[in-house]
Structure formats: structure tokens, C-alpha cells
mmCIF file of C-alpha atoms in Angstrom:
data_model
loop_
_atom_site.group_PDB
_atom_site.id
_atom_site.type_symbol
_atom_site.label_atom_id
_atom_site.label_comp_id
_atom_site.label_asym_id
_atom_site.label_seq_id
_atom_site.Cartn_x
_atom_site.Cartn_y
_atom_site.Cartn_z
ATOM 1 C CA UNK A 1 -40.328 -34.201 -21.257
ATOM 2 C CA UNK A 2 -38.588 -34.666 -24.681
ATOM 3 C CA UNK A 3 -35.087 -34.559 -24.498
ATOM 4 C CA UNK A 4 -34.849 -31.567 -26.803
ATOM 5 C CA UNK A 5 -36.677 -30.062 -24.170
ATOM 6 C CA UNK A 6 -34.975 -30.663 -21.176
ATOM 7 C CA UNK A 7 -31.174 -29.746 -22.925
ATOM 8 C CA UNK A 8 -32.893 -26.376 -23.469
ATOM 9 C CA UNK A 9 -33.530 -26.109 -20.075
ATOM 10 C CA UNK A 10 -30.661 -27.680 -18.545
ATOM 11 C CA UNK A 11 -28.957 -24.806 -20.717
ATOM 12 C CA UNK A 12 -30.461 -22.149 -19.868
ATOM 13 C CA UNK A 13 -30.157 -22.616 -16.088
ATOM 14 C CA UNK A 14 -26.873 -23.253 -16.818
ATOM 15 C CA UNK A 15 -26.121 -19.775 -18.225
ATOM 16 C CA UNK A 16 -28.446 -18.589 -15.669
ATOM 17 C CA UNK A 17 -26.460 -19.731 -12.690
ATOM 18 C CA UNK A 18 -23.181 -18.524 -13.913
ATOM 19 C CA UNK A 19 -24.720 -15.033 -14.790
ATOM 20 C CA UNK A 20 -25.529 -14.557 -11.124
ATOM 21 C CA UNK A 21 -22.046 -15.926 -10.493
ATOM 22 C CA UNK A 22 -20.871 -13.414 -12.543
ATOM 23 C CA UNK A 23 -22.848 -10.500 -11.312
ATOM 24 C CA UNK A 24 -22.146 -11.605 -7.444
ATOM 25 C CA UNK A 25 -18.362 -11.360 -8.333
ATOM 26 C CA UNK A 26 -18.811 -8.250 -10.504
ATOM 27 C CA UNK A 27 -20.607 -6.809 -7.103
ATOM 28 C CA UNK A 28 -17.940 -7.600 -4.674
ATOM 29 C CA UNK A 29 -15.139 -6.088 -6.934
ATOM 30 C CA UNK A 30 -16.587 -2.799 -7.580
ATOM 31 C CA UNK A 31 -18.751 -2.451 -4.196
ATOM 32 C CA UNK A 32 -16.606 1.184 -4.412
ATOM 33 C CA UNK A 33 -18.089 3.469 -6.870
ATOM 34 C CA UNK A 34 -21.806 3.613 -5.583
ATOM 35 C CA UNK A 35 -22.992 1.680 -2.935
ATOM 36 C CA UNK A 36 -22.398 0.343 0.226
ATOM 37 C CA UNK A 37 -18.185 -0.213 1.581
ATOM 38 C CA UNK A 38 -17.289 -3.959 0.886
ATOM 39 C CA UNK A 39 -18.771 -5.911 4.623
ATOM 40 C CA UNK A 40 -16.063 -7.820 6.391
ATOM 41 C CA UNK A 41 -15.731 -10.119 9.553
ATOM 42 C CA UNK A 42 -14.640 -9.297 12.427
ATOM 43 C CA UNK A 43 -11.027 -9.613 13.265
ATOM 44 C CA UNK A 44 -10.351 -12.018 16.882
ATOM 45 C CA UNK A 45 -8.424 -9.705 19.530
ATOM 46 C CA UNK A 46 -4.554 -9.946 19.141
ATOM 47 C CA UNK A 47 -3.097 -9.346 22.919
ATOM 48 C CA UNK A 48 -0.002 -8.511 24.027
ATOM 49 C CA UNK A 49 2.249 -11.229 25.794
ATOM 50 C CA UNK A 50 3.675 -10.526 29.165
ATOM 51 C CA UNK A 51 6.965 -9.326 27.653
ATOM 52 C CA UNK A 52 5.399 -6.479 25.792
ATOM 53 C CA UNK A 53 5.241 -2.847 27.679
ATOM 54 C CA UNK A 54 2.106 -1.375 28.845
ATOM 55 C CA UNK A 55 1.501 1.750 26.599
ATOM 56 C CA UNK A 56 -1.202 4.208 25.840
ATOM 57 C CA UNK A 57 -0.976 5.673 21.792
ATOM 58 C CA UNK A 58 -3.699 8.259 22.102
ATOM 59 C CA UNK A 59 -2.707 10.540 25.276
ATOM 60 C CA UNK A 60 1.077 10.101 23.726
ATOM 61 C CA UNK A 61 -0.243 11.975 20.419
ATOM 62 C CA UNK A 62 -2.291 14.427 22.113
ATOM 63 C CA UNK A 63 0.959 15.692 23.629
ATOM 64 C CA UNK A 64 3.155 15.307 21.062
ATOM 65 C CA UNK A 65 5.409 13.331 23.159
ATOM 66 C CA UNK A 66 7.361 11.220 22.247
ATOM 67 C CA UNK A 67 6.861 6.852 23.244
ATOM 68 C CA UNK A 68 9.455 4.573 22.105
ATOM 69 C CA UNK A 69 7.126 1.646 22.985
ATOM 70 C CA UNK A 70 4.702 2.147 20.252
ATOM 71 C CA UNK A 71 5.079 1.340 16.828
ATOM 72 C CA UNK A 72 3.590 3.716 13.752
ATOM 73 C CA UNK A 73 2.043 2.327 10.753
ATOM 74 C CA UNK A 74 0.884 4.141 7.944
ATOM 75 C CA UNK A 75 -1.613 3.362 5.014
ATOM 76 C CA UNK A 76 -4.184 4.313 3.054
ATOM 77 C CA UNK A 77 -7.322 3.821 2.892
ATOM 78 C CA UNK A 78 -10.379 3.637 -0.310
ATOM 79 C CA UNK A 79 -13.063 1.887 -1.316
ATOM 80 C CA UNK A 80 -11.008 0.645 -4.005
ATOM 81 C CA UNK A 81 -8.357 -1.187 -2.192
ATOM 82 C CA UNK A 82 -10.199 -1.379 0.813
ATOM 83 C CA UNK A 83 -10.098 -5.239 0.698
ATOM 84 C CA UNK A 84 -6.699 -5.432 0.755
ATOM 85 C CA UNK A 85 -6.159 -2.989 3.539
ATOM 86 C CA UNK A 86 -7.784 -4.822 5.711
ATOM 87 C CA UNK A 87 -5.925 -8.072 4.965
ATOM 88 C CA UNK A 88 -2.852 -6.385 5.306
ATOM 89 C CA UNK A 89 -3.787 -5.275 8.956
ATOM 90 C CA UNK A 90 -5.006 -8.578 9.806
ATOM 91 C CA UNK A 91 -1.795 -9.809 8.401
ATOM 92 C CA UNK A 92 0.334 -7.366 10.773
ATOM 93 C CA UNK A 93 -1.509 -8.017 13.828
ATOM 94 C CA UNK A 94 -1.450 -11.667 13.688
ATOM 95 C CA UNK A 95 1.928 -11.865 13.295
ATOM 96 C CA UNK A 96 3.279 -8.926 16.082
ATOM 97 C CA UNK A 97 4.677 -10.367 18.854
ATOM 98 C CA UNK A 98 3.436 -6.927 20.456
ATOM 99 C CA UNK A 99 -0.011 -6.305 18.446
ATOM 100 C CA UNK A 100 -1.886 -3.667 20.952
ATOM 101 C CA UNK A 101 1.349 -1.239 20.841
ATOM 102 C CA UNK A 102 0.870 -0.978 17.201
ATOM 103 C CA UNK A 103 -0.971 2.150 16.202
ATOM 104 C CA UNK A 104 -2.157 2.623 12.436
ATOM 105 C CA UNK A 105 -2.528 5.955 10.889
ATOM 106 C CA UNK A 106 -5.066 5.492 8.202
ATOM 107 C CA UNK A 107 -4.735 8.424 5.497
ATOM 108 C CA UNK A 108 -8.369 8.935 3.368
ATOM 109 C CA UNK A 109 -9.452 11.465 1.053
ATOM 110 C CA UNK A 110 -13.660 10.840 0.887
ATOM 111 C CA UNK A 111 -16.076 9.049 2.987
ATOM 112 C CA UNK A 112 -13.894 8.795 6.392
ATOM 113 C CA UNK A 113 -16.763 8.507 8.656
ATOM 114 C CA UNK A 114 -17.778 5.066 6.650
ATOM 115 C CA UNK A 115 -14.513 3.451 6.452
ATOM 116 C CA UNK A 116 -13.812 5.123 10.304
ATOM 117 C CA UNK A 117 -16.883 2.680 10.818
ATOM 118 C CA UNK A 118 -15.595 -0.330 8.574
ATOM 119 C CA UNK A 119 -12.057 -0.415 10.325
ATOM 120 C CA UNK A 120 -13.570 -0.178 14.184
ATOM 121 C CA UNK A 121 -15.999 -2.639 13.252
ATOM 122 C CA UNK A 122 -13.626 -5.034 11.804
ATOM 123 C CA UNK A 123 -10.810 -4.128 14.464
ATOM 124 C CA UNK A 124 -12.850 -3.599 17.484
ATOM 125 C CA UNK A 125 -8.948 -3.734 19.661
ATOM 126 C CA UNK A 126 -7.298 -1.886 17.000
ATOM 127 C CA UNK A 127 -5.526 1.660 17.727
ATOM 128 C CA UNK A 128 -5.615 3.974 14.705
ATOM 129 C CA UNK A 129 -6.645 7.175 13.955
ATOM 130 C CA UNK A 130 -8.184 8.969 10.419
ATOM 131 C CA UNK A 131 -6.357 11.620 8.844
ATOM 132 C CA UNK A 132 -7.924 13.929 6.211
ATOM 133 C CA UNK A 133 -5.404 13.807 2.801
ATOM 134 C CA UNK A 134 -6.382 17.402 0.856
ATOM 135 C CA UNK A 135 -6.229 16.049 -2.473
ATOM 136 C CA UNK A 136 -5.788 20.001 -3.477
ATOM 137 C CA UNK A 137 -1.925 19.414 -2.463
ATOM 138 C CA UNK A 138 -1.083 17.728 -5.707
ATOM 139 C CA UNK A 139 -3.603 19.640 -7.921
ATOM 140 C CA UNK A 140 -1.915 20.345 -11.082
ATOM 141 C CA UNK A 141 1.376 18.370 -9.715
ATOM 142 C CA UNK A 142 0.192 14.921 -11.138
ATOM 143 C CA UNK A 143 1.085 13.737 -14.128
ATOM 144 C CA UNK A 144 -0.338 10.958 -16.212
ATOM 145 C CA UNK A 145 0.932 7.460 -16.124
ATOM 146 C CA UNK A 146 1.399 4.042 -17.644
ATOM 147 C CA UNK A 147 -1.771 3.172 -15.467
ATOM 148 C CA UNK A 148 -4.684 5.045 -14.036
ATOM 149 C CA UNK A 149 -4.455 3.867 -10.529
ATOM 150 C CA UNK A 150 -0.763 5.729 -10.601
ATOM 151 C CA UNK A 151 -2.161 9.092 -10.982
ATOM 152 C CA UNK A 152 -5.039 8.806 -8.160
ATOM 153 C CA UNK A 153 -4.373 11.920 -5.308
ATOM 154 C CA UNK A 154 -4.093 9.443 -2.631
ATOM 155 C CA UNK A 155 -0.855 7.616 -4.123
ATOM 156 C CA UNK A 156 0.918 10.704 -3.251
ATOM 157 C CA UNK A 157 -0.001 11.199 0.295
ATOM 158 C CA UNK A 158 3.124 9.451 1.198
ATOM 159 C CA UNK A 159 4.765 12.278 0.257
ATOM 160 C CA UNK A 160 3.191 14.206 3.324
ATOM 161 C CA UNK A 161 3.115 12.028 6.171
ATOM 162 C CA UNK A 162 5.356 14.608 8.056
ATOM 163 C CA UNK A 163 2.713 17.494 7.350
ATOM 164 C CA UNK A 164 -0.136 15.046 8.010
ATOM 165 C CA UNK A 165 1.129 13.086 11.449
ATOM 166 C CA UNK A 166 1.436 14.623 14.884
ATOM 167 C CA UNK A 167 5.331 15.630 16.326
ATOM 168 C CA UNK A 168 4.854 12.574 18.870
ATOM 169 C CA UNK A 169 4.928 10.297 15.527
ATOM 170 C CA UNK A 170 8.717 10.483 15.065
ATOM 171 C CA UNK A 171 9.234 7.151 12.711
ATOM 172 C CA UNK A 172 6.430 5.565 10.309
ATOM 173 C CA UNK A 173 6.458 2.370 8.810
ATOM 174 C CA UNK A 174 4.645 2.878 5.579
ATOM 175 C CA UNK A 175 2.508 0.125 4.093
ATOM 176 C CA UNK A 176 0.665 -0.137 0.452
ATOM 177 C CA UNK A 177 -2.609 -1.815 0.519
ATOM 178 C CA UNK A 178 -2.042 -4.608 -1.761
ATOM 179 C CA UNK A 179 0.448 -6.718 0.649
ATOM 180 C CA UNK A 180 0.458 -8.727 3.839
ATOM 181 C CA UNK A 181 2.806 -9.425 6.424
ATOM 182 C CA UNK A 182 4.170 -12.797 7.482
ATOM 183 C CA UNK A 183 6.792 -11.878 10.575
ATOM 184 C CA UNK A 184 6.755 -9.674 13.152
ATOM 185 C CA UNK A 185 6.663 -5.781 11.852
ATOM 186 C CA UNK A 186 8.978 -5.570 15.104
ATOM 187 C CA UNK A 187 11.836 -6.227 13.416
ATOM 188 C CA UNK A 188 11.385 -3.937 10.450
ATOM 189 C CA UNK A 189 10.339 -0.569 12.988
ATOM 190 C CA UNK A 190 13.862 -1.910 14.789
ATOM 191 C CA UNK A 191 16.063 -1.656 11.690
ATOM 192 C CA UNK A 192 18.991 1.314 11.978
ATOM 193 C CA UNK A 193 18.424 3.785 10.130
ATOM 194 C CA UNK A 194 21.887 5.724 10.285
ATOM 195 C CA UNK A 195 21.718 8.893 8.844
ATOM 196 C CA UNK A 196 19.369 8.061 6.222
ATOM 197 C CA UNK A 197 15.518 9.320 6.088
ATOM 198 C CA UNK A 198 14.060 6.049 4.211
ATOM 199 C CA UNK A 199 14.864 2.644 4.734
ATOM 200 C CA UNK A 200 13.847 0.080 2.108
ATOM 201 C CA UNK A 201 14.948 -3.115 0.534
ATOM 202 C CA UNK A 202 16.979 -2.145 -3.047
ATOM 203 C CA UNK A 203 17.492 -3.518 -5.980
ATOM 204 C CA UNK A 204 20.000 -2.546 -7.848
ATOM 205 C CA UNK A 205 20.231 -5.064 -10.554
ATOM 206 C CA UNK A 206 16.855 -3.290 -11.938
ATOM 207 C CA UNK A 207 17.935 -1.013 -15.256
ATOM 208 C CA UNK A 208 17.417 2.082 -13.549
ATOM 209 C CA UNK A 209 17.822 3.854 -16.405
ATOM 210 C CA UNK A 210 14.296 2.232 -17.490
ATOM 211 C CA UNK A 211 12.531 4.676 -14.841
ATOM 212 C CA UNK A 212 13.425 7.815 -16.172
ATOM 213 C CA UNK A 213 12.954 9.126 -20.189
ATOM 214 C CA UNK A 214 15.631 9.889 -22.526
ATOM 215 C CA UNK A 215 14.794 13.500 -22.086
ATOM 216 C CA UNK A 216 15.672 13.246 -18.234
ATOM 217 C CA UNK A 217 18.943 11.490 -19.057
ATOM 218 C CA UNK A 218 19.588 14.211 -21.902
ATOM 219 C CA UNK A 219 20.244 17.172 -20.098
ATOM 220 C CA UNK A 220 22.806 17.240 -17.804
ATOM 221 C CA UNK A 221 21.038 19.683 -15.205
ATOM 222 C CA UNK A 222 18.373 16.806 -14.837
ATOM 223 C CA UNK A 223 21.220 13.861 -14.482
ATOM 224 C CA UNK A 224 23.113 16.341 -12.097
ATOM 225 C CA UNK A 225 21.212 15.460 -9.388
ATOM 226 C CA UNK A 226 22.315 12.018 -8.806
ATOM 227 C CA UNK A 227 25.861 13.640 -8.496
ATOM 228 C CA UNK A 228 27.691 11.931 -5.156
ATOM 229 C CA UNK A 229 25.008 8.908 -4.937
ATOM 230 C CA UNK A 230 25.366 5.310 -6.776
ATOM 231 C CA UNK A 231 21.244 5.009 -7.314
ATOM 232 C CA UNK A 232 19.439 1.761 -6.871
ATOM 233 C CA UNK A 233 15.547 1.372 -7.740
ATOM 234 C CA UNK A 234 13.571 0.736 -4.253
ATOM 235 C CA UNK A 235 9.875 0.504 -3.890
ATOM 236 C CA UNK A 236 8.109 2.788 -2.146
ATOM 237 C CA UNK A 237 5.366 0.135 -1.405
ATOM 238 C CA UNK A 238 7.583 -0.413 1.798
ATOM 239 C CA UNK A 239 9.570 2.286 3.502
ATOM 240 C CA UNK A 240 10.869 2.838 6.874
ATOM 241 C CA UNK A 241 10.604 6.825 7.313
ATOM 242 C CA UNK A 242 11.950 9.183 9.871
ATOM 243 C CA UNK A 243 9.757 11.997 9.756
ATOM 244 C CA UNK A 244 12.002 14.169 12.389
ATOM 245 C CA UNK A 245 14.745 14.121 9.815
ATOM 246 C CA UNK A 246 11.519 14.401 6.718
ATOM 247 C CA UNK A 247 11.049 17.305 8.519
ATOM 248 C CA UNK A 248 14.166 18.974 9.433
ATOM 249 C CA UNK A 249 15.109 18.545 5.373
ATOM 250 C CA UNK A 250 12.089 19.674 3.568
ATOM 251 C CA UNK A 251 11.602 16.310 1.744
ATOM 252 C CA UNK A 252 8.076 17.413 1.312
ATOM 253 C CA UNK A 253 9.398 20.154 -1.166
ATOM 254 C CA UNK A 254 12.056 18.242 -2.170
ATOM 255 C CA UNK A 255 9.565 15.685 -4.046
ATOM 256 C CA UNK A 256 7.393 18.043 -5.165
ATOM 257 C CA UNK A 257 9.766 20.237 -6.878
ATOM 258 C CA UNK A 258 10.440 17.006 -8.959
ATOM 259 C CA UNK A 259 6.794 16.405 -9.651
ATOM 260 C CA UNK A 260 6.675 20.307 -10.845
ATOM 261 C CA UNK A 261 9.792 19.444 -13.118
ATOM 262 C CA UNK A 262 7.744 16.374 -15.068
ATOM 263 C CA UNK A 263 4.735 18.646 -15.527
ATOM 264 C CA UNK A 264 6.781 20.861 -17.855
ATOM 265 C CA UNK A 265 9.651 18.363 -19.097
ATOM 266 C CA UNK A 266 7.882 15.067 -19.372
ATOM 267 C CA UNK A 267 11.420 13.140 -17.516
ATOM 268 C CA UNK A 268 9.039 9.779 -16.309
ATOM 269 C CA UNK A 269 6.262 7.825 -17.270
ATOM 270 C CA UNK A 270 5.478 5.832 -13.113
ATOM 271 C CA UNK A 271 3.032 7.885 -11.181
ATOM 272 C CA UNK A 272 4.945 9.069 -7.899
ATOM 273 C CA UNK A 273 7.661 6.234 -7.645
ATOM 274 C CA UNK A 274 9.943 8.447 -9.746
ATOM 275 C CA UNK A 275 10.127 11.448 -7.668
ATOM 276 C CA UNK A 276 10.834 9.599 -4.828
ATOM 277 C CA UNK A 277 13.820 7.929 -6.506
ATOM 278 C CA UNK A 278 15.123 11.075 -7.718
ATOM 279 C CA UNK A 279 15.070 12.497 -4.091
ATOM 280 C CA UNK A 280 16.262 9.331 -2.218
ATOM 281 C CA UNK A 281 17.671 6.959 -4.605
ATOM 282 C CA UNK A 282 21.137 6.152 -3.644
ATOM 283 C CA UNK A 283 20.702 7.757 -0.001
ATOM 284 C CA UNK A 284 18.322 4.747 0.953
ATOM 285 C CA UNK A 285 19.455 2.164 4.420
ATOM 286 C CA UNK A 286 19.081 -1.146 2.938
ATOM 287 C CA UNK A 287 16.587 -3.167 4.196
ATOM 288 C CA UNK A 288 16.853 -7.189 4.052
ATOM 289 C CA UNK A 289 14.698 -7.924 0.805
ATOM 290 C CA UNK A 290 12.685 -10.695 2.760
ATOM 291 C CA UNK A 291 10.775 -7.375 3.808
ATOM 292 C CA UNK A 292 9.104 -6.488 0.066
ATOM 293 C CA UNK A 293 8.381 -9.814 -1.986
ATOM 294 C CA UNK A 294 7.390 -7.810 -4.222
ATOM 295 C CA UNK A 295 5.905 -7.606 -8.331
ATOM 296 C CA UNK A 296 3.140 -10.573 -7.428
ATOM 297 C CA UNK A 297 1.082 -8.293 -9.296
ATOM 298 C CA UNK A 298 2.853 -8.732 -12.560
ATOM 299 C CA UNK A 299 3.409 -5.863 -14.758
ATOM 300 C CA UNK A 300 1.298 -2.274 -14.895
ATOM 301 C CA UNK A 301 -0.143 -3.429 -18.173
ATOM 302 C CA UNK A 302 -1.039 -7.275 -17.890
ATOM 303 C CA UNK A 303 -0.185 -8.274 -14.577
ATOM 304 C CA UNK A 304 0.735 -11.997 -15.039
ATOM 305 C CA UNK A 305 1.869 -14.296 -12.663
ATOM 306 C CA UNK A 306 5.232 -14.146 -11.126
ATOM 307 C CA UNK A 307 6.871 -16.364 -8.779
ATOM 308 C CA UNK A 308 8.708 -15.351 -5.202
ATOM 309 C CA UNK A 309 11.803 -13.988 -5.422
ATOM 310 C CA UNK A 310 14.986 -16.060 -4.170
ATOM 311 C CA UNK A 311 15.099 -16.173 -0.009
ATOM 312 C CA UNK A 312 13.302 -15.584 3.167
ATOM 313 C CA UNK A 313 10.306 -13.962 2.696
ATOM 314 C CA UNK A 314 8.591 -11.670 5.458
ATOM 315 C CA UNK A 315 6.317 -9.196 3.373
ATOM 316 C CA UNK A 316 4.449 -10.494 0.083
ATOM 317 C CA UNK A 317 3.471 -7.501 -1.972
ATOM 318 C CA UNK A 318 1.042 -7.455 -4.953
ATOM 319 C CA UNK A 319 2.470 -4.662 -6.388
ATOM 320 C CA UNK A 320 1.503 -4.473 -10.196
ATOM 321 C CA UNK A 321 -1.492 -4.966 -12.002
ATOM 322 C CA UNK A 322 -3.015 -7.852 -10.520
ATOM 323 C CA UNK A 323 -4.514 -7.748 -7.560
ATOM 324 C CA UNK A 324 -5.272 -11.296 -4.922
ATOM 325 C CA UNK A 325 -8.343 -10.342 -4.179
ATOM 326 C CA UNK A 326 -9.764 -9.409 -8.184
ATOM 327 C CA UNK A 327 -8.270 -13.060 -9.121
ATOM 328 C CA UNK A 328 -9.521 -15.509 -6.704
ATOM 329 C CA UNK A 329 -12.806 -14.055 -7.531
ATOM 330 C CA UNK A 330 -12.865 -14.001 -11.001
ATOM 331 C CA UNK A 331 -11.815 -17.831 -10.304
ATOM 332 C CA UNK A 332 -8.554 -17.001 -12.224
ATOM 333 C CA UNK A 333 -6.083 -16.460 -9.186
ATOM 334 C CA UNK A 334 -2.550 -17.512 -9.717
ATOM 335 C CA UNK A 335 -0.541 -19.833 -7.744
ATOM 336 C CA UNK A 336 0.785 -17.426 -4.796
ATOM 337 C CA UNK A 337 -2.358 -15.397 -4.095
ATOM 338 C CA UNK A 338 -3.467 -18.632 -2.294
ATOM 339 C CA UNK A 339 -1.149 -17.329 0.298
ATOM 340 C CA UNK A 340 -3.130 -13.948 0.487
ATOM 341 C CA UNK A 341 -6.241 -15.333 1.040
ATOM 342 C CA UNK A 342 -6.189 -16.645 4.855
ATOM 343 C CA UNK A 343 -5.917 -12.994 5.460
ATOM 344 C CA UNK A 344 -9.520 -12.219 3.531
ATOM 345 C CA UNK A 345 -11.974 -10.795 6.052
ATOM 346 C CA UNK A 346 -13.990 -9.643 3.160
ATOM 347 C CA UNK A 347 -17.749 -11.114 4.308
ATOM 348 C CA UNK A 348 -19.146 -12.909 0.821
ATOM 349 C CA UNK A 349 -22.764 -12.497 -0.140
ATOM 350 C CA UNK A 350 -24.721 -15.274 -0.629
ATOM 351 C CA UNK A 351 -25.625 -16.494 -3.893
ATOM 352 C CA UNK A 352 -28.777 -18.059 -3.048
ATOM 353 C CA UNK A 353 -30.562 -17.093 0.256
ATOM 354 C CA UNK A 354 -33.005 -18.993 2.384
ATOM 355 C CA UNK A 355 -35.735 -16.501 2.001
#
């Protein structure tokens, strides 16, 4: 074969091979929009040591009763970010020094009866149940954002765990989907709440002013209602809720009057992190910032790399642009989503088969 020849071909399988490379990665990242939920292995059984109570979760909901023993996690779930949900419940369960009295409460807006089957399949042990979000609750409340993954419905259901969860769920820990957890969620369901409704880590060296427009911090009637409170920026990626005290004070209501305000007045730019801030900020228990590592992501625009914040670290959080899962693919990943990918049950096609 002439040399010319064989360059040509040598080239052209070349491009060939990373085409498919490309295509099989291309696949795996937006399994979402048409076809089949992303396929995953399944998960090893996490069991309780002898230390741990014996506890039921689903005859405690039933009744609406109350059981101290158990603790609530909520997140949500699409096919979107259904990769990282599932790390992040791996993550959890290997690391609970009490995994089978940890219930999830998984909140989903379209195909529930697929990802019901994705999560039991994956978590054959796991206790969780499926709840319904009505994405007609925040029709005409949203407003556009910096980023289009702000303004989906589901990024709000936060905002209605009380309505959503039975009166035997008492306290949530709420979890985004883009994190994992590298300690025992024990000690963040233990932390004291006090008075407050939301615990969270702050950070109040952030510009807070940076979260709000200079029409909010204009008019006094806007400003007014941080009167009495010294407001620090949290994330709401990680929160600690008491949903008695939710619902004894109308928080519900409280954050959606907010989100009615910025349809008309324009007072923030950040999908449904502002409202929050506006009702809470200020009125937040601290929580130890080892419990949200967070901005691994990068920005909402690039999403570079960042490095770990000073200290312990319990809970990293991908918050940002850039998600783990996206960059090890794309054979781009930066230096800390090694750490996320232990936790990657996502099952990989592949790229040649036998047949």
C-alpha cells in the first residue's frame, strides 16, 4: 500500500473513532430530552450498625406521626440532573453511620413512574417516596435569569416542601443534585436550630448588595424589609428546614409574594436564590461551612475551575455552571471533580460491542 495511501486511511479512522467518541459522550449527556433515563449500577446495601434504632419510615408517614429516629432528605429529581442525584445519594448512604433510617423524598414534575423505576433499581434498600411538584404553582411567578437552568419549575419546589411533605415530616434536610456528601448527614439533621426555620452555612463576606438590582436598593419600601436583620448571602443548595415552624409562618407565601414583587419591579437577576434571601437572610442558624463546599461549578456564565474553600470539608457542591459529570466526559474535567467521580453509578455504553 503506498504510503499516501495508508496516511489517508490511518486519518480517516482516526476522525472516525473520535466521532463515535464524540457521539457516545454527546449520548450520555443529553440521554434526557428523548429517549431512554441515563442506566446506572446498582448501589451495594448500606446496613445499619448495632447502635442504630430499629425504625419503620412508611407506617410513620401514613399516620402522620411523628419518629425522631428517622432522618428526612429532600431532592429533586430530572432527567437532566439525574446523574448527579444519584451520586449524591450514593454519597449520603455510604457515609451514614445510620443509612436504612434515612428516608429520601424525591420531588419530580414528569415521568415519575420511570425515574420511580431508576431510583428502586439503583437503590434496591433505599426508603423514599415520589412526590408530584404542580409546576402550575409558579406559573407566571418565574422570572428570567442569568441562566436557563435558574428559571426551570422544579428549582422552586423548595419553596413548598411544607405543602408537598406529610405532617409526620417535621424537619427536611434539603439537598441540590449537583453535590455529594463526605461525612455522616447525622450530624447536619442534629444541628440546633433555635428559633430559626433554615439552617445553612453563611457567608457574609459575599457583596450582598451584588444579589439584588439598583432598583431594589432604590426604594426604600423594597430595602425596608431587611429592617432588624444584619443579612448574609447563604445558599440554598443546602438548608436545614423546619417545616412545623415553615408552616406555622406562611413561608410559602412569604417567598412568593417576593417572586410576585420581581415580576412587576425587576429587583434580581438569580432564579429563586433571591427570594429566599429576602425572606430568610439574616434570620438563618449558621451552619459550620465544612457542610456546603460550594461554587465547584464556577460561575453561571463560564463555569471555570475553582479550588476548595479554606477548612474541613463535609459536603462538595457543584453549584455553578459546570457540572462533574458534563466534564469528565467531555475529557475536560477539572482537578476536584476527580473527587465526584467514585460516586458515578452512571452505567457507560460501550463503544465497540462484541456483536
Amino acid at each position: 500500500m503506498p504510503p499516501q495511501t495508508h496516511n489517508i486511511l490511518s486519518s480517516f479512522f482516526f476522525i472516525v473513532a473520535v466521532a463515535v467518541v464524540n457521539l457516545t459522550l454527546t449520548a450520555a449527556a443529553t440521554a434526557t430530552s428523548s429517549g431512554d433515563l441515563p442506566a446506572f449500577r446498582e448501589a451495594p446495601a448500606f446496613r445499619n450498625g448495632r447502635e442504630c434504632p430499629k425504625t419503620t419510615w412508611s407506617s410513620a408517614l401514613e399516620k402522620n406521626s411523628y419518629n425522631p429516629s428517622l432522618i428526612h432528605i429532600a431532592m429533586t429529581l430530572d432527567a437532566t440532573y439525574l446523574r448527579g442525584s444519584v451520586a449524591g445519594v450514593f454519597s449520603v448512604l455510604q457515609h451514614a453511620s445510620c443509612p436504612e433510617n434515612i428516608v429520601f423524598h424525591f420531588i419530580a414534575t414528569h415521568r415519575r413512574a420511570e425515574l420511580r423505576r431508576v431510583i428502586a433499581a439503583t437503590f434496591p434498600y433505599l426508603s423514599f417516596h415520589l412526590y408530584h411538584f404542580d409546576t402550575n404553582l409558579v406559573r407566571g411567578k418565574i422570572s428570567y435569569s442569568i441562566r436557563r437552568a435558574l428559571d426551570q419549575p422544579l428549582n422552586y419546589a423548595r419553596i413548598y416542601f411544607a405543602n408537598l411533605l406529610p405532617a409526620g415530616v417535621r424537619r427536611i434536610i434539603y439537598f441540590d443534585s449537583d453535590l455529594i456528601v463526605v461525612d455522616d448527614v447525622a450530624k447536619l439533621w442534629g444541628i440546633n436550630l433555635g428559633r430559626h426555620v433554615v439552617g445553612a452555612p453563611e457567608y457574609c463576606h459575599a457583596n450582598f448588595t451584588n444579589y439584588f438590582t439598583q432598583k431594589f436598593w432604590s426604594n426604600p419600601a423594597f430595602t425596608a424589609s431587611f429592617r432588624g436583620r444584619k443579612p448574609c448571602y447563604f445558599n440554598t443548595g443546602v438548608m436545614v428546614i423546619d417545616l412545623g415552624r415553615w408552616r406555622e409562618g406562611k413561608y410559602t407565601e412569604k417567598v412568593e409574594h417576593w417572586m410576585r414583587v420581581q415580576k412587576r419591579y425587576r429587583i434580581y437577576e438569580l432564579g429563586s436564590l433571591p427570594p429566599f434571601l429576602l425572606v430568610f437572610a439574616g434570620d438563618v442558624e449558621r451552619v459550620e461551612h465544612r457542610w456546603n463546599q460550594h461554587g465547584l461549578g464556577g460561575d453561571n456564565l463560564v463555569g471555570l475551575c475553582r479550588d476548595l474553600h479554606p477548612g474541613h470539608v463535609s459536603l462538595l457542591h457543584w453549584s455553578g455552571k459546570g457540572k462533574p459529570w458534563l466534564r469528565l466526559d467531555s475529557k475536560r474535567p477539572c482537578p476536584l471533580d476527580s473527587l465526584w467521580a467514585p460516586y458515578d453509578l452512571f452505567r457507560h455504553s460501550s463503544l465497540f460491542s462484541d456483536s
